[in-house]
Amino acid sequence: MRRHRHAKIVATVGPASSAPDRLKALFLAGVDTFRLNFSHGTHDDHAKVHASIRALEKEVGRPIGILLDLQGPKIRVGTVKDGRLDVVAGESIRFVLDGADGDTQAIPLRHPEIFAAVVPGQDLLIDDGRVRVRVTGLEADSITAEVITGGVISNRKGVNLPGTLLDLSPLTQKDRADLAFGLDLGVDWVALSFVQKPSDMIEGRSLIGDRAGVMAKIEKPQALDRIEDIIRLSDAVMVARGDLGVEIPHEDVPGRQKELIRACRLAVKPVIVATQMLDSMVSAPAPTRAEASDVATAIYDGADAVMLSAESATGQYPVEAVSMMDRIIRSVEGHKLYHSIVAASDPGEEETPPHAVATATAVLAEALHAKAIVTYTSSGTTAARVARKRPEPPILALTPNLATARRLCLLWGAHPVQTEDVNSYEEMTAKAGHYAQAEEFGRPNDYIVVAAGIPFHTTGNTNNIRVIQI
C-alpha cells in the first residue's frame, strides 16, 4: 500500500475521528501520522486511540506514526466580574498577581514569571490578540496597562507576550505526567510546546532520551532568534503558525515559514507545517481556494508534512479533509513546475562524504529515471539525507527497526519497510530488488539505485551507491 505522493499528512485525532473504523478511513484516505493532542482528552482516551492505531497498523501491514503533542504552559487571566469585561482603547486597566473575580482595576493574572519579565512599553495580547494592552507601570504584584485595541476580556482567556522571554520551562507538571504516560504507551514523536530557547530542547531530551523523536514546535518569536541551535537539538520541527501568528505580524508568517522549511532541509530534519490549513472544512465539505493554495504553498516550499488540526479532530468532514489534502499534494507534485521550484530552494548540503554520497544517489537516480531509491538505514539518517534533495523517484527505506520505520512516516518521499538487516553485498542487492517489486515500485528490467553504509550495521555511515536492474 504505497502513497503516490512525496509529502506526508498528519491528522489530529479527536471526538470526530477516534473510533477504530474512522481511524481506518482516515488512514486509507491518506494519513501517515496521527497526532494525539494532550491539551484535550484523558489518558484513557489516548490509550484507546493508541491501541486502535497499533491494531490498524497490523491489519494494513504498514508502519503508522503516532505524535504526542504536549500542551505546554498556558498563560491565562483569571476570572473576572460577571464573566466578562468590556475595555476600550485609551482606557487604563490593572492586572494583579493575586485576586479573584476582578474588574478593570484588578484583573487576576497569576503568573509571577510575567511580573518578573515585563517592562513598560511591552504589549500583552489577550484572547489571541483580540485585545491588546501596553504596559505603562509595574509594581511587585501589579501591572498597569493602557488598552491599545479594545474588546472583551472574559474568564480564562489566553495571554501572549510577543516581546518577552519568560523564565518558564516548556514542561509543566501535567506535561511531565503526560510524557511519562505517552512514552510508556510507545509513541513515536513528542512535540514540545512553548519552546523559547535551546535549553528547552535539552530539558525535553533529558526526559525523552531515545524513546521517541523530539519535535520542537516553533510558536514563540523568541525561538526564531536561536532557531539554528533549536533545530540542531531537535529531531523534527513543527511550524505552529497559529500561536506564532499571534505574536509576530501576520504578514511575516509566510516568510518565516519558508525560512524554517529551508533551515530544516539544510539540517536534515523533517518539518511539519501546521494550523488552519483547511480550516473551513471543520464545517464545510470543501475548502476555500485560499486554503487550497496555502497547502500547495507548503508543498512547493518543500515541507515534509502538512497537518490537520480541528479539521480531523472535531470537524464534520474529517475523511473529506484528508482526501482533499491528499489531492492537493498529488496535484502540486504532478505540476510541471514543482520540481524546478523545489530545486530552486535547495539549501545545499554539508561537505562530508555521507552527505555527498546521498546527494549523488539522488542525482544518479533522476538521471537514470530510476523507479525508486532504496536506502538501508537503521536510524533513518541515510533516507533523510537523500530526501533533502527532494528527488523525483520515491525513497524505499528499508530498516530493521520498527521505531525507525514509524518515525520515517514523517519524512518526505520515504516509504518505510521494516525488514531484517542485511549481512552481505549480495543480500543487499537481492533484497533491494525484492522489496522494490513487492512494494509496487518497480518491475523486472527497471532500474533502482541503492544507498547504504559499508560495513553493514554501522549507523550514519552512508558511503556506497549501487545501480541495480531488477
Coordinates of C-alpha atoms in Angstrom, one line a residue:
M1 CA 0.0 0.0 0.0
R2 CA 2.1 2.9 -1.3
R3 CA 1.2 6.6 -1.4
H4 CA 1.5 8.2 -4.8
R5 CA 2.9 11.4 -3.4
H6 CA 6.1 12.5 -1.5
A7 CA 4.8 14.9 1.2
K8 CA 3.1 13.4 4.2
I9 CA -0.2 14.1 6.0
V10 CA -0.5 14.4 9.8
A11 CA -4.0 14.3 11.2
T12 CA -5.1 15.2 14.8
V13 CA -7.4 12.6 16.5
G14 CA -10.4 13.9 18.4
P15 CA -14.1 13.1 19.0
A16 CA -14.7 13.1 15.2
S17 CA -12.0 10.6 14.4
S18 CA -11.2 8.4 17.5
A19 CA -13.4 5.4 16.6
P20 CA -11.4 2.5 15.1
D21 CA -13.4 2.5 11.9
R22 CA -12.9 6.2 11.5
L23 CA -9.1 5.9 12.1
K24 CA -9.0 3.3 9.3
A25 CA -11.0 5.5 7.0
L26 CA -8.5 8.4 7.7
F27 CA -5.5 6.1 7.0
L28 CA -7.0 4.9 3.8
A29 CA -7.7 8.4 2.8
G30 CA -4.1 9.3 3.2
V31 CA -3.0 9.9 6.9
D32 CA 0.6 8.9 7.5
T33 CA 1.0 10.0 11.1
F34 CA -1.7 10.5 13.8
R35 CA -1.4 13.4 16.3
L36 CA -2.6 12.9 19.9
N37 CA -3.3 16.4 21.3
F38 CA -2.8 16.1 25.1
S39 CA -4.3 19.5 25.6
H40 CA -7.6 17.6 25.4
G41 CA -8.8 14.2 26.4
T42 CA -7.9 11.8 29.2
H43 CA -5.1 9.3 29.4
D44 CA -7.7 6.6 29.0
D45 CA -9.0 8.3 25.8
H46 CA -5.5 8.5 24.3
A47 CA -4.6 4.9 25.3
K48 CA -7.6 3.6 23.4
V49 CA -6.7 5.6 20.3
H50 CA -3.1 4.4 20.5
A51 CA -4.2 0.8 20.8
S52 CA -6.6 1.2 17.8
I53 CA -3.8 2.7 15.7
R54 CA -1.4 -0.1 16.5
A55 CA -4.2 -2.7 15.7
L56 CA -4.8 -0.9 12.4
E57 CA -1.0 -1.0 11.7
K58 CA -1.1 -4.7 12.0
E59 CA -4.2 -5.0 9.9
V60 CA -2.8 -3.0 6.9
G61 CA 0.8 -4.2 7.2
R62 CA 2.2 -0.7 7.1
P63 CA 4.0 1.3 9.8
I64 CA 2.0 4.3 11.1
G65 CA 3.5 7.1 13.1
I66 CA 2.0 8.5 16.3
L67 CA 2.8 12.0 17.5
L68 CA 2.2 13.1 21.2
D69 CA 1.7 16.8 21.3
L70 CA 2.2 18.2 24.8
Q71 CA 0.1 21.1 26.0
G72 CA 2.9 23.2 27.4
P73 CA 2.4 26.2 29.8
K74 CA -0.8 28.1 29.3
I75 CA -0.8 31.7 30.4
R76 CA -4.3 32.9 31.1
V77 CA -6.1 35.7 33.0
G78 CA -8.2 34.5 36.0
T79 CA -11.9 35.0 36.5
V80 CA -13.5 38.5 36.1
K81 CA -16.6 40.1 37.4
D82 CA -19.8 38.8 35.7
G83 CA -17.6 36.7 33.4
R84 CA -16.6 39.5 31.1
L85 CA -15.0 42.9 31.0
D86 CA -15.5 45.4 28.1
V87 CA -12.5 47.5 27.6
V88 CA -12.0 50.4 25.2
A89 CA -8.9 51.9 23.6
G90 CA -7.2 54.5 25.8
E91 CA -8.6 53.1 29.0
S92 CA -6.2 52.2 31.9
I93 CA -6.5 48.8 33.3
R94 CA -4.6 46.9 36.0
F95 CA -3.5 43.2 36.4
V96 CA -2.8 41.8 39.8
L97 CA -0.9 38.7 40.9
D98 CA -3.5 37.7 43.5
G99 CA -7.2 38.1 43.3
A100 CA -10.5 36.7 42.1
D101 CA -13.4 38.0 40.1
G102 CA -11.6 41.2 39.3
D103 CA -12.7 44.3 37.5
T104 CA -10.7 46.6 35.2
Q105 CA -8.5 47.6 38.2
A106 CA -7.9 44.1 39.4
I107 CA -7.7 41.5 36.6
P108 CA -6.2 38.3 38.1
L109 CA -3.0 37.2 36.3
R110 CA -1.5 34.5 38.5
H111 CA 1.8 34.1 36.6
P112 CA 4.7 35.6 38.6
E113 CA 7.1 34.9 35.7
I114 CA 5.2 37.7 33.8
F115 CA 5.7 40.2 36.6
A116 CA 9.4 39.3 36.7
A117 CA 9.9 39.7 33.0
V118 CA 7.8 42.6 31.6
V119 CA 8.9 46.2 31.4
P120 CA 7.0 49.4 30.5
G121 CA 6.3 49.6 26.7
Q122 CA 5.8 45.9 26.1
D123 CA 2.5 44.6 24.9
L124 CA 0.2 41.9 26.3
L125 CA -2.1 40.2 23.8
I126 CA -5.3 38.7 25.3
D127 CA -7.6 36.2 23.6
D128 CA -5.3 35.6 20.6
G129 CA -4.7 39.3 20.2
R130 CA -8.3 40.4 20.1
V131 CA -7.4 42.7 23.0
R132 CA -4.0 44.4 23.0
V133 CA -2.7 46.4 26.0
R134 CA 0.6 48.1 26.6
V135 CA 2.4 48.1 30.0
T136 CA 2.7 51.6 31.5
G137 CA 3.6 50.8 35.1
L138 CA 4.9 47.9 37.1
E139 CA 5.0 47.0 40.8
A140 CA 5.9 43.9 42.6
D141 CA 2.3 42.5 42.5
S142 CA 0.6 44.6 39.8
I143 CA 0.9 45.8 36.2
T144 CA -0.8 48.9 34.9
A145 CA -1.5 49.0 31.2
E146 CA -3.2 51.1 28.5
V147 CA -5.7 49.5 26.2
I148 CA -4.5 49.8 22.6
T149 CA -7.1 47.6 21.0
G150 CA -10.4 47.3 22.9
G151 CA -12.7 44.4 23.1
V152 CA -13.9 41.8 25.6
I153 CA -11.8 40.1 28.3
S154 CA -13.6 37.0 29.6
N155 CA -12.7 34.3 32.1
R156 CA -9.6 32.2 31.5
K157 CA -8.6 33.8 28.2
G158 CA -5.0 33.3 27.0
V159 CA -2.3 35.9 27.3
N160 CA 0.6 36.2 24.8
L161 CA 3.7 38.3 25.4
P162 CA 5.4 38.7 22.0
G163 CA 8.4 40.7 23.1
T164 CA 9.1 39.0 26.4
L165 CA 11.4 36.0 27.2
L166 CA 9.8 34.2 30.1
D167 CA 11.7 32.2 32.7
L168 CA 9.4 29.3 32.2
S169 CA 10.0 25.6 31.5
P170 CA 8.2 24.2 28.4
L171 CA 7.2 21.2 30.5
T172 CA 4.6 21.7 33.3
Q173 CA 3.8 19.0 35.8
K174 CA 0.9 18.0 33.6
D175 CA 3.2 17.7 30.7
R176 CA 5.7 15.5 32.6
A177 CA 2.9 13.2 33.6
D178 CA 1.6 13.1 30.0
L179 CA 5.1 12.5 28.7
A180 CA 5.7 9.5 31.0
F181 CA 2.4 8.1 30.1
G182 CA 2.9 8.5 26.3
L183 CA 6.4 7.1 26.4
D184 CA 5.1 4.0 28.2
L185 CA 2.5 3.6 25.5
G186 CA 5.1 3.8 22.9
V187 CA 4.5 7.0 20.9
D188 CA 7.0 7.7 18.1
W189 CA 7.3 11.5 18.4
V190 CA 6.9 14.0 21.2
A191 CA 6.2 17.7 20.3
L192 CA 7.4 20.2 22.9
S193 CA 5.2 23.4 23.1
F194 CA 6.3 26.8 24.2
V195 CA 9.9 26.3 23.1
Q196 CA 11.8 29.6 23.5
K197 CA 15.5 28.7 23.7
P198 CA 17.9 25.8 23.0
S199 CA 18.0 24.8 26.7
D200 CA 14.2 23.9 26.4
M201 CA 15.1 21.2 23.9
I202 CA 17.9 19.9 26.1
E203 CA 15.4 19.7 29.0
G204 CA 13.0 17.7 26.9
R205 CA 15.7 15.4 25.5
S206 CA 16.8 14.6 29.1
L207 CA 13.4 13.2 29.8
I208 CA 12.7 11.5 26.5
G209 CA 16.2 10.1 25.6
D210 CA 15.9 7.9 22.6
R211 CA 12.5 6.5 23.4
A212 CA 10.8 8.9 20.8
G213 CA 11.8 11.6 18.4
V214 CA 11.9 15.1 19.9
M215 CA 10.0 17.7 17.9
A216 CA 10.2 21.5 18.5
K217 CA 7.0 23.4 18.0
I218 CA 8.0 26.9 16.7
E219 CA 5.3 29.1 18.1
K220 CA 7.2 31.8 20.0
P221 CA 9.2 34.6 18.3
Q222 CA 12.0 34.1 20.9
A223 CA 12.6 30.7 19.3
L224 CA 13.3 32.4 16.0
D225 CA 16.3 34.2 17.5
R226 CA 18.0 30.9 18.3
I227 CA 16.4 28.8 15.6
E228 CA 19.6 27.1 14.2
D229 CA 20.5 25.8 17.7
I230 CA 17.0 24.7 18.4
I231 CA 16.8 22.8 15.1
R232 CA 20.2 21.2 15.7
L233 CA 18.9 19.9 19.1
S234 CA 15.6 18.6 17.6
D235 CA 14.7 15.5 15.6
A236 CA 11.9 17.4 13.8
V237 CA 10.2 20.8 13.8
M238 CA 6.6 21.9 13.6
V239 CA 5.8 25.3 12.2
A240 CA 2.9 26.1 14.6
R241 CA 1.5 29.1 12.7
G242 CA -1.5 29.7 14.9
D243 CA 0.3 30.8 18.0
L244 CA 3.3 32.2 16.0
G245 CA 0.9 34.3 14.0
V246 CA -0.5 35.9 17.2
E247 CA 2.9 37.1 18.4
I248 CA 4.5 38.2 15.1
P249 CA 2.8 40.2 12.3
H250 CA 0.6 38.1 10.1
E251 CA 2.4 39.4 7.0
D252 CA 5.7 37.9 8.4
V253 CA 4.4 34.4 8.9
P254 CA 4.8 33.2 5.2
G255 CA 8.4 34.3 5.0
R256 CA 9.2 32.7 8.4
Q257 CA 7.6 29.5 7.1
K258 CA 9.9 29.4 4.1
E259 CA 12.9 30.2 6.3
L260 CA 12.1 27.4 8.7
I261 CA 11.5 24.8 5.9
R262 CA 14.8 25.7 4.3
A263 CA 16.7 25.6 7.6
C264 CA 15.2 22.1 8.4
R265 CA 16.1 20.8 5.0
L266 CA 19.7 22.0 5.5
A267 CA 19.8 20.3 8.9
V268 CA 18.2 17.1 7.5
K269 CA 15.3 17.3 9.9
P270 CA 11.6 16.7 8.9
V271 CA 9.4 19.8 9.1
I272 CA 5.6 20.0 9.5
V273 CA 3.6 23.0 8.5
A274 CA 0.5 23.2 10.8
T275 CA -2.6 25.2 11.7
Q276 CA -5.7 26.2 9.8
M277 CA -4.6 24.6 6.6
L278 CA -8.2 23.6 5.6
D279 CA -10.0 25.3 8.4
S280 CA -13.3 25.9 6.7
M281 CA -13.6 22.1 6.3
V282 CA -14.4 22.0 10.0
S283 CA -18.0 22.8 8.9
A284 CA -17.9 22.6 5.1
P285 CA -17.3 19.8 2.7
A286 CA -14.8 21.7 0.6
P287 CA -12.1 24.3 1.5
T288 CA -11.7 27.8 0.2
R289 CA -9.4 28.5 -2.8
A290 CA -7.1 30.3 -0.4
E291 CA -6.8 27.3 1.9
A292 CA -6.0 25.0 -1.1
S293 CA -3.4 27.5 -2.1
D294 CA -2.0 27.5 1.5
V295 CA -1.5 23.8 1.4
A296 CA 0.0 24.0 -2.1
T297 CA 2.5 26.7 -1.0
A298 CA 3.8 24.5 1.8
I299 CA 4.3 21.7 -0.7
Y300 CA 6.1 24.0 -3.2
D301 CA 8.2 25.2 -0.2
G302 CA 9.4 21.6 0.2
A303 CA 7.8 20.8 3.6
D304 CA 8.0 17.2 4.7
A305 CA 4.4 17.1 6.0
V306 CA 1.2 19.2 6.4
M307 CA -1.1 18.9 9.3
L308 CA -4.8 18.9 10.0
S309 CA -6.0 20.0 13.5
A310 CA -9.7 20.8 14.2
E311 CA -10.5 19.6 10.7
S312 CA -9.9 16.0 11.6
A313 CA -10.3 16.2 15.4
T314 CA -13.7 17.9 15.8
G315 CA -14.8 18.7 12.3
Q316 CA -17.8 17.4 10.4
Y317 CA -15.8 16.2 7.4
P318 CA -12.6 14.6 8.7
V319 CA -12.2 12.0 6.0
E320 CA -13.0 14.5 3.3
A321 CA -10.4 16.9 4.7
V322 CA -7.7 14.2 4.5
S323 CA -8.8 13.3 1.0
M324 CA -8.7 16.9 -0.1
M325 CA -5.2 17.4 1.4
D326 CA -4.0 14.2 -0.4
R327 CA -5.5 15.5 -3.7
I328 CA -3.8 18.9 -3.3
I329 CA -0.4 17.4 -2.6
R330 CA -0.6 15.0 -5.6
S331 CA -1.8 17.8 -7.9
V332 CA 1.1 20.1 -6.8
E333 CA 3.7 17.3 -7.1
G334 CA 2.5 16.4 -10.5
H335 CA 2.7 20.0 -11.7
K336 CA 5.3 20.7 -14.4
L337 CA 6.9 23.5 -12.3
Y338 CA 7.0 21.6 -9.0
H339 CA 10.5 20.1 -9.2
S340 CA 12.1 23.2 -10.6
I341 CA 10.6 25.3 -7.8
V342 CA 11.7 22.9 -5.1
A343 CA 15.1 22.6 -6.6
A344 CA 15.5 26.3 -6.6
S345 CA 15.1 26.4 -2.8
D346 CA 17.7 23.6 -2.3
P347 CA 19.7 24.8 0.7
G348 CA 22.8 22.8 -0.3
E349 CA 24.5 20.3 2.0
E350 CA 27.3 19.8 4.4
E351 CA 30.6 18.9 2.8
T352 CA 31.0 15.5 4.2
P353 CA 31.3 12.1 2.5
P354 CA 27.9 10.8 3.7
H355 CA 26.1 13.9 2.5
A356 CA 27.9 13.8 -0.8
V357 CA 27.0 10.2 -1.4
A358 CA 23.3 10.8 -0.6
T359 CA 23.3 13.8 -3.0
A360 CA 25.0 11.7 -5.7
T361 CA 22.4 8.9 -5.1
A362 CA 19.5 11.3 -5.7
V363 CA 21.2 12.8 -8.8
L364 CA 22.0 9.4 -10.3
A365 CA 18.5 8.1 -9.7
E366 CA 17.0 11.0 -11.5
A367 CA 19.5 10.7 -14.4
L368 CA 18.6 7.0 -14.9
H369 CA 14.8 7.7 -14.4
A370 CA 15.1 5.0 -11.7
K371 CA 11.8 3.7 -10.3
A372 CA 13.0 4.0 -6.7
I373 CA 15.9 4.9 -4.4
V374 CA 16.4 2.1 -1.9
T375 CA 18.1 3.1 1.4
Y376 CA 19.3 0.8 4.1
T377 CA 19.0 2.7 7.3
S378 CA 18.9 1.8 11.0
S379 CA 18.4 5.3 12.3
G380 CA 16.7 6.9 9.3
T381 CA 19.6 9.2 8.6
T382 CA 20.5 7.8 5.2
A383 CA 16.9 8.2 4.0
A384 CA 16.8 11.7 5.4
R385 CA 20.0 12.7 3.6
V386 CA 18.6 11.5 0.3
A387 CA 15.2 13.1 1.0
R388 CA 16.8 16.5 1.5
K389 CA 17.5 16.7 -2.3
R390 CA 13.8 16.1 -2.9
P391 CA 14.4 13.6 -5.8
E392 CA 11.7 12.6 -8.2
P393 CA 12.0 8.9 -7.5
P394 CA 10.4 7.7 -4.2
I395 CA 12.6 6.5 -1.4
L396 CA 12.1 2.9 -0.3
A397 CA 13.6 3.0 3.2
L398 CA 14.5 -0.5 4.5
T399 CA 15.2 -0.7 8.2
P400 CA 15.4 -3.4 10.8
N401 CA 13.9 -1.1 13.5
L402 CA 10.2 -0.7 13.7
A403 CA 10.6 2.5 15.7
T404 CA 12.6 4.0 12.8
A405 CA 10.0 2.8 10.3
R406 CA 7.3 4.6 12.2
R407 CA 9.3 7.8 12.6
L408 CA 10.0 7.8 8.8
C409 CA 6.3 8.2 8.3
L410 CA 7.0 11.9 8.6
L411 CA 9.9 12.1 6.1
W412 CA 9.3 13.5 2.7
G413 CA 9.3 10.8 0.0
A414 CA 10.0 7.9 2.3
H415 CA 8.1 4.6 2.1
P416 CA 9.4 2.8 5.2
V417 CA 9.5 -1.0 5.4
Q418 CA 10.7 -3.0 8.4
T419 CA 12.8 -5.9 7.4
E420 CA 15.7 -7.9 8.8
D421 CA 19.1 -6.3 8.3
V422 CA 21.5 -7.5 5.6
N423 CA 24.9 -9.0 6.2
S424 CA 26.4 -9.1 2.7
Y425 CA 26.6 -7.1 -0.5
E426 CA 24.8 -9.9 -2.4
E427 CA 22.0 -9.9 0.1
M428 CA 21.7 -6.2 -0.1
T429 CA 21.2 -6.2 -3.9
A430 CA 18.8 -9.1 -3.8
K431 CA 16.6 -7.7 -1.0
A432 CA 16.5 -4.2 -2.7
G433 CA 15.1 -5.8 -5.9
H434 CA 12.7 -8.0 -4.0
Y435 CA 11.2 -5.1 -2.0
A436 CA 11.1 -2.8 -5.0
Q437 CA 8.7 -5.3 -6.6
A438 CA 6.9 -6.4 -3.5
E439 CA 6.0 -2.7 -2.6
E440 CA 5.0 -1.9 -6.2
F441 CA 7.8 0.4 -7.0
G442 CA 9.4 -1.5 -9.9
R443 CA 9.1 -4.4 -12.3
P444 CA 11.7 -6.6 -13.9
N445 CA 14.2 -4.7 -16.0
D446 CA 13.5 -1.4 -14.2
Y447 CA 16.4 0.4 -12.6
I448 CA 16.7 1.2 -8.9
V449 CA 19.5 3.0 -7.1
V450 CA 20.7 1.7 -3.7
A451 CA 22.4 3.7 -1.0
A452 CA 23.9 2.0 2.1
G453 CA 26.7 2.1 4.6
I454 CA 29.5 -0.4 4.4
P455 CA 30.3 -2.2 6.6
F456 CA 26.7 -3.0 7.5
H457 CA 25.2 -2.4 10.9
T458 CA 27.1 0.9 11.1
T459 CA 24.8 3.9 11.9
G460 CA 25.1 7.1 9.8
N461 CA 27.9 5.9 7.5
T462 CA 26.3 6.4 4.0
N463 CA 29.2 5.6 1.7
N464 CA 28.1 3.2 -1.0
I465 CA 25.9 3.6 -4.2
R466 CA 24.8 0.7 -6.3
V467 CA 22.7 0.7 -9.5
I468 CA 20.6 -2.4 -9.9
Q469 CA 18.4 -3.6 -12.8
I470 CA 15.6 -5.7 -11.3

